[in-house]
Every structure is written in structure tokens, then in C-alpha cells.
């Protein structure tokens, strides 16, 4: 083709336009070549290079041109290098690296660009790894916040650059959660915790309650925590825990303890050293030592407004002591607690101590029926403060159908949660709906014989004035059956 309209002449004209820094006319000339021969490899390669120098919609055709050229010649190292350049200009780093890896298997071994492709692939692999740390700090924070804490810690071990970058973002490490690291040694967790305290001011902490962890918190003077969750761990000396609460517990607002601690001891220490405490959740606690009246009178009342006792081993009368130490409690949850019998007098005293109670959750299906005999139900309903309760949750509170229907007659305010539904008891239609749900779908629960009073079962009539009270007898037999050796 020797005429001016020939393909080679147009390619030469396009090259002159590029030398004169005129990519627009060069692009148009190459387009006319491709109109004559759509799969011309040189024209496709040149137009892809030219499109990279434009900043309009024609720039988007560069990737299509280079892919068309590779379909014609899939073994050209120069085309793969240009494809990589185009993908990087579109910020497609992962795709660029993936195509480079594929190119290493497509290019012939004697291609002059093969060595450059290998070096470029190795360099971009490292750069892709560190691309995250080149982002703005706000972007890195929002990305890593989506990861659980243990995976954030693992990111620190990727490289020194990642470690230096991530540790410079304090908000990533204000809420360590070591609950999922149960297989880790307590000494390792304590060392990691000490390192985080040096990096930033901790706000929340979830960790197994062990002596090394407590010692690390005290040693590093971690006095910025507002929420702590101590999961079940090794046995911790009560004195060590008390000293820790004295040194770092002044800022605690919410405490959740999942351990077999002495509930009375913890209440005493919290009253002394945790003035900001407003929410307290205790799992698997035991009320071993009773507080004397003199000690209770000297203790400052806790400002706790939400109290939850879950799976604890405590007496009915000690539950009264716990609630009386929290006179401002608004939300009270008593769930699956052993040794508790909601007797008339105990239950009435407990509710009388909680004068500001607005939400009451009772879920103790194992023992509550034995105390809810017919001679106690009248007093039980009279003790419930229906007029000031906003929510009464008795889901799992095992009563017969007739006893449940009494709630429709006794409760005319607040929300009742029962039978898997919620009922606004201040509305008559809701009370009628509650009755229908109970009548249609609730089956009578067969009350089992109380195994706590074995063969030497006592008569549960009226209390004798000269003998021990009914409540004391129930508690004594409970202790003999469930916790022998702990009864005082």
C-alpha cells in the first residue's frame, strides 16, 4: 500500500501526530485504519497507547483495544506490559497482578520482555499488599472496624509497614475483645493487653478473668475503661480483684462478670470503689458470705439502674440484699438462678426494695413452680407492682393456664411479655387477645413434685412462730440438696 489512503501511510501519519503531541488527531487516524482492518494488531496497540494520553470517553477504549490485540497475538510480552499499564491507570491493582501472572505462562521463553514481566509481577505483588496502608486513615479505620478484634491483631503480623500504620490509629484498639482467644495463654493475653494500653486509652474490654490479666491492668494503670466484661477464667483471689477495683474501677459504668465469684463480696467492692457503675450483669455467681446489717449500713448504695443475675446460686433472702443495695434499679432480670424460691414474703420484700423498678424479667422455670402453690399466688399477685411496671417479662415463667389468665385480670398497665408475644395490657382488646392466646395455644404445665424436699418432705402450711419459718426450711433443704457443705 503506497497510496496516501493506504494502511501503512495512515499508521505513519498517526505516529507523526504522536510525535507532535497531538493524540486526538492520532486517535482519529488510527480509528480510520481499524475501520478498514478491525484486527490490525499494530493499529490496535497504537490506539490503546494513544487512548491513555486522552482524558475523555475515548480513554475507555484502551482496554478493549489491547484485549483485541491479545486475541490476535496472545504471546506478545509488549502487549501484556501495555495491558498492565492500562489496568493500573484504572486502579485495578488486583486484576493487573492476576493478568501479569497469566502472562508469565503465555509469553515465549525467548521473548525480550519476559524478564521485565517477572520483575514487574514480583514488585506489584508487594505493592498490592501494601496498597491498603496507602489509603487515608479514615478509610483504613472503617475497613478494619469490620473485622473481629483477633483478625485485626493478626494484621499486625503481616509486615512491619502494616504494623506501624495500624498502630498509629488509636481508635482501632480501644475495644479489645479476647473472649474468642480462649486457647491463648493468660500470660500472652496479659502481655498483649499491656501493649495496647501503651498505644491508646482503652474504653471497653472483654477478657477472661485471670490473675495475670488483672495484674497487667493494675500495673499499666488502665483507668480509662468504662465497660468491662470478665469471662470465665482461672480462679482469681478475691483480694486481688478488690485491689484492682480500687485502683482502676472508678470509671467503670458497665460490668459483666461470667465467673464463679462471691456476689456479696463483689457488691461490697463495687459499692466502695465503683461510683460510676450503672449496669451490672453477673453470670454464675455465688452468694457465699452474707453481709452483716452493720456492714450494709456502712456501704454506699450503688447507682446501678440495670441489674441482671443470671445462673447464680443465691438464696431468696440474699436476692433481697442484692436489690436493696441498688435502690435506683430500673431494670431487674432474674434468670435461671438456683436456690431461689419466689415466696410471698421474700418476693414482696424484694419488690419493695426496688422502688423505681420499671422493667422486671423473671425466668426461673426450674424452681419457681414449687413456691407458686395456690396459697402463695394471691400474695404473689399483690406483690407485683403493676401500677408502676412498664414491662413485665415472664417468658419461661412456668405457670398453669388458669394462673396466666389472672394476669389479664390483675395487670391493666404496661407491657406483658409471655407466650412468645407482647401485650399492651392497658388496652382491653390486648387483654382479650392475651386471654385468647393462652386459651388456644397454651397447654397446662404439669407441676412436678419438688425433689428438693425428698423423702422427709415437710408440710407447707402456715409458718410456725416457734419453729423455723417456711422460707428458712425451704432454703435449708435447697442447700442440702443442691449445695451441701455451704449452708451456714
Coordinates of C-alpha atoms in Angstrom, one line a residue:
X1 CA 0.0 0.0 0.0
X2 CA 1.8 3.1 -1.3
X3 CA -1.1 5.5 -1.7
X4 CA -2.0 8.1 0.9
X5 CA -5.1 6.2 1.8
X6 CA -3.1 3.0 2.5
X7 CA -3.0 1.5 5.9
X8 CA 0.8 1.9 6.4
X9 CA 0.6 5.5 5.4
X10 CA -2.1 6.2 7.9
X11 CA 0.0 4.5 10.6
X12 CA 2.9 6.8 9.7
X13 CA 0.6 9.8 9.9
X14 CA -0.6 8.7 13.3
X15 CA 3.0 8.3 14.5
X16 CA 3.7 11.9 13.4
X17 CA 0.7 13.2 15.3
X18 CA 2.0 11.4 18.4
X19 CA 5.5 13.0 17.9
X20 CA 3.8 16.4 17.7
X21 CA 1.9 15.7 20.9
X22 CA -1.5 15.6 19.1
X23 CA -3.1 12.4 20.5
X24 CA -6.6 13.5 19.3
X25 CA -5.8 13.5 15.5
X26 CA -3.6 10.4 16.0
X27 CA -6.6 8.6 17.6
X28 CA -8.9 9.6 14.7
X29 CA -6.3 8.4 12.1
X30 CA -5.9 5.0 13.9
X31 CA -9.7 4.7 14.0
X32 CA -9.8 5.0 10.3
X33 CA -7.2 2.2 10.0
X34 CA -9.3 -0.1 12.2
X35 CA -12.4 0.7 10.1
X36 CA -10.5 -0.8 7.1
X37 CA -9.0 -3.7 9.1
X38 CA -10.6 -4.2 12.5
X39 CA -8.0 -6.8 13.7
X40 CA -4.8 -5.0 12.7
X41 CA -2.5 -5.7 15.7
X42 CA -0.3 -2.6 15.3
X43 CA -3.2 -0.2 14.9
X44 CA -4.9 -1.7 18.0
X45 CA -1.7 -1.4 20.1
X46 CA -1.1 2.2 18.9
X47 CA -4.7 3.3 19.5
X48 CA -4.5 1.8 23.0
X49 CA -1.3 3.8 23.7
X50 CA -2.9 6.9 22.3
X51 CA -6.1 6.5 24.4
X52 CA -4.0 6.6 27.5
X53 CA -3.0 10.1 26.6
X54 CA -6.6 11.3 26.3
X55 CA -8.8 12.3 29.1
X56 CA -12.3 11.9 27.6
X57 CA -14.5 9.0 26.9
X58 CA -12.1 7.7 24.2
X59 CA -9.8 6.7 27.1
X60 CA -12.2 3.9 28.0
X61 CA -11.4 2.1 24.7
X62 CA -7.8 1.4 25.6
X63 CA -8.6 -1.9 27.5
X64 CA -10.9 -3.1 24.7
X65 CA -8.2 -2.4 22.1
X66 CA -5.4 -4.2 23.9
X67 CA -7.6 -7.3 24.6
X68 CA -8.5 -7.4 20.9
X69 CA -4.8 -7.2 20.1
X70 CA -4.0 -10.1 22.5
X71 CA -6.7 -12.2 20.8
X72 CA -4.7 -11.8 17.6
X73 CA -1.3 -12.3 19.2
X74 CA -1.5 -13.9 22.7
X75 CA 2.3 -14.4 23.0
X76 CA 3.5 -10.8 22.8
X77 CA 5.2 -9.6 26.0
X78 CA 4.9 -6.0 24.9
X79 CA 1.1 -6.2 24.7
X80 CA 0.9 -7.7 28.3
X81 CA 3.1 -4.8 29.5
X82 CA 0.7 -2.3 27.9
X83 CA -2.3 -4.1 29.3
X84 CA -0.8 -3.9 32.8
X85 CA -0.2 -0.2 32.4
X86 CA -3.9 0.3 31.3
X87 CA -5.2 -1.6 34.3
X88 CA -3.1 0.3 36.7
X89 CA -4.4 3.6 35.3
X90 CA -7.9 2.3 36.1
X91 CA -6.9 1.5 39.7
X92 CA -7.5 -2.2 39.1
X93 CA -4.4 -3.5 41.0
X94 CA -5.6 -7.0 41.7
X95 CA -6.7 -7.6 38.2
X96 CA -3.4 -6.2 36.8
X97 CA -1.4 -8.6 39.0
X98 CA -3.6 -11.5 38.0
X99 CA -3.1 -10.8 34.3
X100 CA 0.7 -10.4 34.8
X101 CA 0.8 -13.9 36.4
X102 CA -1.1 -15.3 33.5
X103 CA 1.3 -13.6 31.0
X104 CA 4.3 -15.4 32.5
X105 CA 2.8 -18.7 31.2
X106 CA 1.7 -17.2 27.8
X107 CA 4.9 -15.4 26.7
X108 CA 7.6 -17.4 24.9
X109 CA 10.8 -18.1 26.8
X110 CA 12.9 -16.1 24.3
X111 CA 10.6 -13.0 24.4
X112 CA 12.8 -9.9 25.4
X113 CA 10.0 -8.7 27.7
X114 CA 9.8 -11.9 29.8
X115 CA 12.4 -10.8 32.4
X116 CA 10.6 -7.4 32.7
X117 CA 7.3 -9.2 33.2
X118 CA 8.8 -11.3 36.0
X119 CA 10.3 -8.3 37.8
X120 CA 7.1 -6.3 37.4
X121 CA 5.0 -9.1 38.8
X122 CA 7.1 -9.5 41.9
X123 CA 7.2 -5.8 42.6
X124 CA 3.5 -5.4 42.1
X125 CA 2.7 -8.3 44.4
X126 CA 4.5 -6.4 47.2
X127 CA 2.8 -3.1 46.2
X128 CA -0.6 -4.7 46.2
X129 CA -0.1 -6.0 49.7
X130 CA 0.8 -2.5 50.9
X131 CA -1.9 -0.8 48.9
X132 CA -4.2 -0.8 51.9
X133 CA -1.8 1.2 54.1
X134 CA -1.5 3.9 51.4
X135 CA -5.2 4.8 51.8
X136 CA -6.4 7.7 54.0
X137 CA -6.6 6.9 57.8
X138 CA -10.4 7.2 57.8
X139 CA -10.7 4.6 55.1
X140 CA -8.4 2.2 56.8
X141 CA -10.3 2.6 60.1
X142 CA -13.7 1.8 58.5
X143 CA -12.3 -1.2 56.7
X144 CA -10.6 -2.8 59.8
X145 CA -13.5 -2.0 62.1
X146 CA -15.5 -4.6 60.1
X147 CA -13.0 -7.3 61.3
X148 CA -13.2 -9.0 64.6
X149 CA -10.6 -8.0 67.1
X150 CA -8.5 -11.1 66.8
X151 CA -8.2 -10.6 63.0
X152 CA -7.1 -7.0 63.5
X153 CA -4.3 -8.3 65.7
X154 CA -3.3 -10.8 63.0
X155 CA -3.0 -7.9 60.5
X156 CA -0.2 -6.5 62.7
X157 CA 1.9 -9.6 61.9
X158 CA 1.7 -9.2 58.1
X159 CA 4.6 -6.8 57.8
X160 CA 6.4 -4.0 59.7
X161 CA 4.8 -1.4 57.5
X162 CA 1.3 -2.7 58.3
X163 CA 2.1 -2.8 62.0
X164 CA 3.4 0.8 62.1
X165 CA 0.4 2.1 60.1
X166 CA -2.3 0.3 62.1
X167 CA -0.9 1.0 65.5
X168 CA -0.9 4.7 64.6
X169 CA -4.8 4.6 64.5
X170 CA -5.7 4.6 68.2
X171 CA -9.5 4.0 67.7
X172 CA -8.8 0.5 66.3
X173 CA -7.6 -0.7 69.7
X174 CA -9.9 1.0 72.2
X175 CA -12.2 -2.0 72.4
X176 CA -10.1 -5.2 72.7
X177 CA -12.1 -8.5 72.8
X178 CA -10.1 -11.5 74.0
X179 CA -13.2 -13.7 74.6
X180 CA -12.6 -15.6 71.4
X181 CA -8.9 -16.2 72.3
X182 CA -9.7 -18.8 74.9
X183 CA -6.9 -21.1 73.7
X184 CA -4.3 -18.5 74.3
X185 CA -2.3 -18.4 77.4
X186 CA -3.3 -15.9 80.0
X187 CA 0.3 -14.6 80.2
X188 CA 0.2 -13.9 76.4
X189 CA -3.1 -12.1 76.7
X190 CA -1.8 -10.0 79.6
X191 CA 1.3 -9.0 77.6
X192 CA -0.8 -8.1 74.5
X193 CA -3.2 -6.1 76.8
X194 CA -0.2 -4.2 78.3
X195 CA 1.0 -3.3 74.8
X196 CA -2.5 -2.0 73.8
X197 CA -2.7 0.2 76.9
X198 CA 0.6 1.9 75.9
X199 CA -0.8 2.5 72.4
X200 CA -4.1 4.1 73.3
X201 CA -6.7 4.7 76.1
X202 CA -9.0 1.7 76.3
X203 CA -12.7 2.2 76.5
X204 CA -14.2 -1.3 76.6
X205 CA -12.6 -4.7 77.4
X206 CA -13.7 -8.3 77.1
X207 CA -11.3 -10.8 78.6
X208 CA -11.1 -13.9 80.7
X209 CA -10.8 -13.2 84.4
X210 CA -7.3 -14.4 85.3
X211 CA -4.7 -13.1 87.7
X212 CA -2.1 -12.1 85.0
X213 CA -4.8 -10.0 83.3
X214 CA -5.7 -8.3 86.5
X215 CA -2.1 -7.6 87.3
X216 CA -1.5 -6.2 83.8
X217 CA -4.4 -3.8 84.2
X218 CA -3.2 -2.6 87.5
X219 CA 0.4 -2.4 86.6
X220 CA -0.3 -0.3 83.4
X221 CA -2.8 1.9 85.4
X222 CA -5.7 1.4 83.0
X223 CA -8.1 4.0 84.4
X224 CA -10.0 4.8 81.2
X225 CA -12.2 1.7 80.9
X226 CA -16.0 2.4 81.0
X227 CA -17.2 -1.1 80.1
X228 CA -15.6 -4.4 81.2
X229 CA -16.7 -8.0 80.6
X230 CA -14.8 -10.6 82.6
X231 CA -15.5 -14.0 81.1
X232 CA -15.0 -17.3 82.9
X233 CA -11.3 -17.9 83.6
X234 CA -9.0 -19.3 86.2
X235 CA -9.7 -18.8 89.9
X236 CA -8.9 -15.3 90.9
X237 CA -8.2 -14.4 94.5
X238 CA -10.9 -12.1 95.8
X239 CA -8.4 -9.7 97.3
X240 CA -6.6 -9.3 94.0
X241 CA -9.9 -8.4 92.3
X242 CA -10.7 -6.0 95.1
X243 CA -7.4 -4.2 94.8
X244 CA -7.9 -3.9 91.0
X245 CA -11.3 -2.4 91.5
X246 CA -9.8 0.1 94.0
X247 CA -7.1 1.2 91.5
X248 CA -8.9 1.1 88.1
X249 CA -12.6 0.7 88.9
X250 CA -13.6 4.3 89.4
X251 CA -14.5 4.8 85.7
X252 CA -16.4 1.5 85.2
X253 CA -20.0 2.1 84.1
X254 CA -21.0 -1.3 82.9
X255 CA -19.6 -4.6 84.4
X256 CA -20.4 -8.1 83.2
X257 CA -18.8 -10.9 85.1
X258 CA -19.1 -14.5 83.9
X259 CA -17.3 -16.3 86.8
X260 CA -18.0 -18.1 90.0
X261 CA -17.3 -15.2 92.2
X262 CA -18.8 -14.3 95.6
X263 CA -21.7 -12.0 94.7
X264 CA -21.7 -10.4 98.2
X265 CA -18.0 -9.7 98.0
X266 CA -18.3 -8.1 94.6
X267 CA -21.2 -5.9 95.7
X268 CA -19.2 -4.7 98.6
X269 CA -16.2 -3.9 96.5
X270 CA -18.3 -2.2 93.8
X271 CA -20.0 0.0 96.4
X272 CA -16.6 1.0 97.7
X273 CA -14.7 1.6 94.5
X274 CA -17.1 1.9 91.5
X275 CA -19.1 5.1 92.0
X276 CA -19.9 5.4 88.3
X277 CA -21.4 1.9 87.9
X278 CA -24.9 1.9 86.4
X279 CA -25.2 -1.5 84.8
X280 CA -24.2 -4.8 86.4
X281 CA -24.6 -8.3 84.9
X282 CA -23.4 -11.4 86.9
X283 CA -23.3 -14.9 85.4
X284 CA -22.7 -18.0 87.6
X285 CA -22.1 -16.0 90.8
X286 CA -22.5 -17.4 94.3
X287 CA -23.5 -15.6 97.4
X288 CA -21.3 -17.4 99.9
X289 CA -20.8 -14.9 102.6
X290 CA -23.6 -12.8 104.0
X291 CA -23.2 -9.1 104.7
X292 CA -24.0 -8.2 108.3
X293 CA -26.5 -5.4 108.9
X294 CA -23.7 -3.2 110.2
X295 CA -21.7 -3.6 107.1
X296 CA -24.8 -3.0 104.9
X297 CA -25.5 0.2 106.8
X298 CA -21.9 1.4 106.2
X299 CA -22.0 0.6 102.5
X300 CA -22.8 3.3 100.0
X301 CA -25.8 2.4 97.8
X302 CA -24.9 1.5 94.2
X303 CA -26.1 3.7 91.4
X304 CA -27.0 0.7 89.4
X305 CA -30.1 1.1 87.2
X306 CA -29.9 -2.2 85.4
X307 CA -29.2 -5.4 87.4
X308 CA -29.1 -8.9 85.9
X309 CA -28.4 -12.0 87.9
X310 CA -28.1 -15.0 85.5
X311 CA -27.5 -18.6 86.5
X312 CA -26.4 -17.6 90.0
X313 CA -26.5 -19.7 93.2
X314 CA -28.1 -17.4 95.8
X315 CA -30.9 -17.6 98.4
X316 CA -34.2 -15.8 98.2
X317 CA -33.3 -13.5 101.1
X318 CA -29.9 -12.7 99.6
X319 CA -31.6 -11.6 96.5
X320 CA -33.4 -9.1 98.7
X321 CA -30.0 -7.9 99.9
X322 CA -28.7 -7.5 96.4
X323 CA -31.7 -5.4 95.3
X324 CA -31.6 -3.3 98.5
X325 CA -28.0 -2.4 97.7
X326 CA -29.3 -1.0 94.3
X327 CA -32.2 1.2 95.3
X328 CA -32.2 3.0 92.0
X329 CA -32.6 -0.1 89.9
X330 CA -35.0 0.3 87.0
X331 CA -34.4 -2.9 85.0
X332 CA -34.1 -6.1 87.0
X333 CA -33.5 -9.6 85.5
X334 CA -33.5 -12.8 87.5
X335 CA -32.9 -15.8 85.2
X336 CA -32.2 -19.4 85.9
X337 CA -31.0 -18.9 89.4
X338 CA -30.6 -21.9 91.6
X339 CA -31.7 -21.8 95.3
X340 CA -34.2 -19.0 94.6
X341 CA -37.8 -19.6 95.6
X342 CA -40.2 -16.7 94.9
X343 CA -42.0 -17.0 98.2
X344 CA -44.6 -14.5 99.1
X345 CA -42.6 -12.7 101.8
X346 CA -39.3 -12.7 100.0
X347 CA -40.7 -11.6 96.7
X348 CA -42.7 -8.8 98.3
X349 CA -39.6 -7.6 100.2
X350 CA -37.5 -7.6 97.1
X351 CA -40.0 -5.6 95.1
X352 CA -40.5 -3.2 98.0
X353 CA -36.7 -2.5 98.0
X354 CA -36.8 -1.7 94.3
X355 CA -38.9 1.5 94.4
X356 CA -38.0 2.7 91.0
X357 CA -38.5 -0.6 89.1
X358 CA -39.9 -0.2 85.6
X359 CA -38.9 -3.5 83.9
X360 CA -39.0 -6.9 85.6
X361 CA -37.8 -10.1 83.9
X362 CA -38.4 -13.4 85.7
X363 CA -37.1 -16.5 84.1
X364 CA -36.6 -19.2 86.6
X365 CA -38.5 -22.2 85.4
X366 CA -36.7 -24.8 87.5
X367 CA -37.8 -23.8 91.0
X368 CA -40.5 -21.2 90.7
X369 CA -43.4 -23.6 90.5
X370 CA -42.6 -25.2 93.8
X371 CA -43.1 -21.9 95.5
X372 CA -46.1 -20.9 93.4
X373 CA -48.6 -23.0 95.1
X374 CA -52.2 -21.8 95.3
X375 CA -51.7 -20.5 98.9
X376 CA -48.9 -18.2 97.7
X377 CA -50.3 -16.9 94.4
X378 CA -52.6 -14.4 95.9
X379 CA -49.8 -12.7 97.7
X380 CA -47.6 -13.0 94.6
X381 CA -50.0 -11.0 92.5
X382 CA -50.5 -8.5 95.2
X383 CA -46.7 -8.0 95.5
X384 CA -46.2 -7.3 91.8
X385 CA -46.2 -3.5 91.3
X386 CA -48.4 -3.5 88.2
X387 CA -49.2 0.2 88.6
X388 CA -45.5 1.2 88.1
X389 CA -44.2 -1.5 85.8
X390 CA -43.7 -0.6 82.2
X391 CA -42.6 -4.1 81.1
X392 CA -43.1 -7.4 82.8
X393 CA -41.3 -10.3 81.1
X394 CA -42.4 -13.7 82.3
X395 CA -41.3 -15.7 79.3
X396 CA -40.3 -19.1 80.6
X397 CA -42.0 -18.4 83.9
X398 CA -43.9 -21.7 84.2
X399 CA -47.5 -21.3 85.4
X400 CA -50.7 -23.1 84.6
X401 CA -53.3 -21.7 82.2
X402 CA -55.6 -20.5 85.0
X403 CA -52.7 -18.7 86.7
X404 CA -51.7 -17.0 83.5
X405 CA -55.2 -15.8 82.9
X406 CA -55.1 -14.0 86.2
X407 CA -52.6 -11.5 84.7
X408 CA -55.4 -10.3 82.4
X409 CA -57.5 -9.5 85.5
X410 CA -54.7 -8.1 87.7
X411 CA -52.5 -6.2 85.2
X412 CA -54.1 -3.2 83.5
X413 CA -51.0 -1.1 82.7
X414 CA -47.6 -1.7 81.0
X415 CA -46.4 -4.4 78.6
X416 CA -46.6 -8.1 79.3
X417 CA -44.2 -10.4 77.5
X418 CA -45.5 -14.0 77.6
X419 CA -46.2 -17.0 75.3
X420 CA -43.8 -15.6 72.8
X421 CA -45.7 -12.4 72.3
X422 CA -46.0 -8.9 73.7
X423 CA -49.3 -7.5 75.0
X424 CA -50.2 -3.9 75.9
X425 CA -52.2 -4.6 79.0
X426 CA -53.7 -1.1 79.3
X427 CA -55.9 -1.8 76.3
X428 CA -58.9 -4.0 76.7
X429 CA -58.6 -5.6 73.2
X430 CA -55.0 -6.5 74.0
X431 CA -56.0 -8.2 77.3
X432 CA -58.7 -10.1 75.4
X433 CA -56.1 -11.2 72.8
X434 CA -53.9 -12.4 75.6
X435 CA -56.7 -14.5 77.0
X436 CA -57.4 -16.0 73.6
X437 CA -53.7 -16.8 73.1
X438 CA -53.5 -18.5 76.5
X439 CA -56.7 -20.5 76.0
X440 CA -56.0 -21.6 72.4
X441 CA -52.3 -22.2 72.3
X442 CA -51.0 -22.6 75.9
X443 CA -51.1 -26.0 77.4
X444 CA -51.2 -26.6 81.1
X445 CA -47.8 -27.4 82.6
X446 CA -47.8 -30.4 84.8
X447 CA -46.2 -29.3 88.1
X448 CA -43.5 -31.8 89.0
X449 CA -43.2 -33.0 92.6
X450 CA -40.5 -30.9 94.2
X451 CA -37.4 -33.0 94.5
X452 CA -35.8 -30.5 96.9
X453 CA -37.8 -32.0 99.8
X454 CA -37.0 -35.7 99.2
X455 CA -38.4 -38.4 101.4
X456 CA -38.6 -36.2 104.5
X457 CA -41.0 -33.8 102.9
X458 CA -42.4 -31.2 105.3
X459 CA -45.8 -29.8 105.4
X460 CA -46.0 -26.5 103.7
X461 CA -48.8 -24.9 105.7
X462 CA -48.6 -21.7 107.7
X463 CA -45.3 -20.8 109.3
X464 CA -44.9 -21.7 112.9
X465 CA -43.9 -18.9 115.1
X466 CA -41.8 -21.0 117.5
X467 CA -40.1 -23.1 114.8
X468 CA -38.1 -22.0 111.8
X469 CA -40.1 -20.2 109.1
X470 CA -41.4 -21.8 105.9
X471 CA -38.9 -19.8 103.9
X472 CA -36.0 -20.9 106.1
X473 CA -37.0 -24.6 105.8
X474 CA -37.2 -24.3 102.0
X475 CA -33.8 -22.6 101.8
X476 CA -32.2 -25.2 104.2
X477 CA -33.5 -28.2 102.2
X478 CA -32.4 -26.5 99.0
X479 CA -28.9 -26.0 100.3
X480 CA -28.8 -29.6 101.5
X481 CA -29.9 -30.9 98.1
X482 CA -28.1 -28.5 95.7
X483 CA -25.1 -27.2 97.6
X484 CA -24.1 -29.5 100.5
X485 CA -21.5 -28.0 102.8
X486 CA -22.2 -24.4 102.0
X487 CA -25.1 -23.9 104.5
X488 CA -24.3 -21.7 107.5

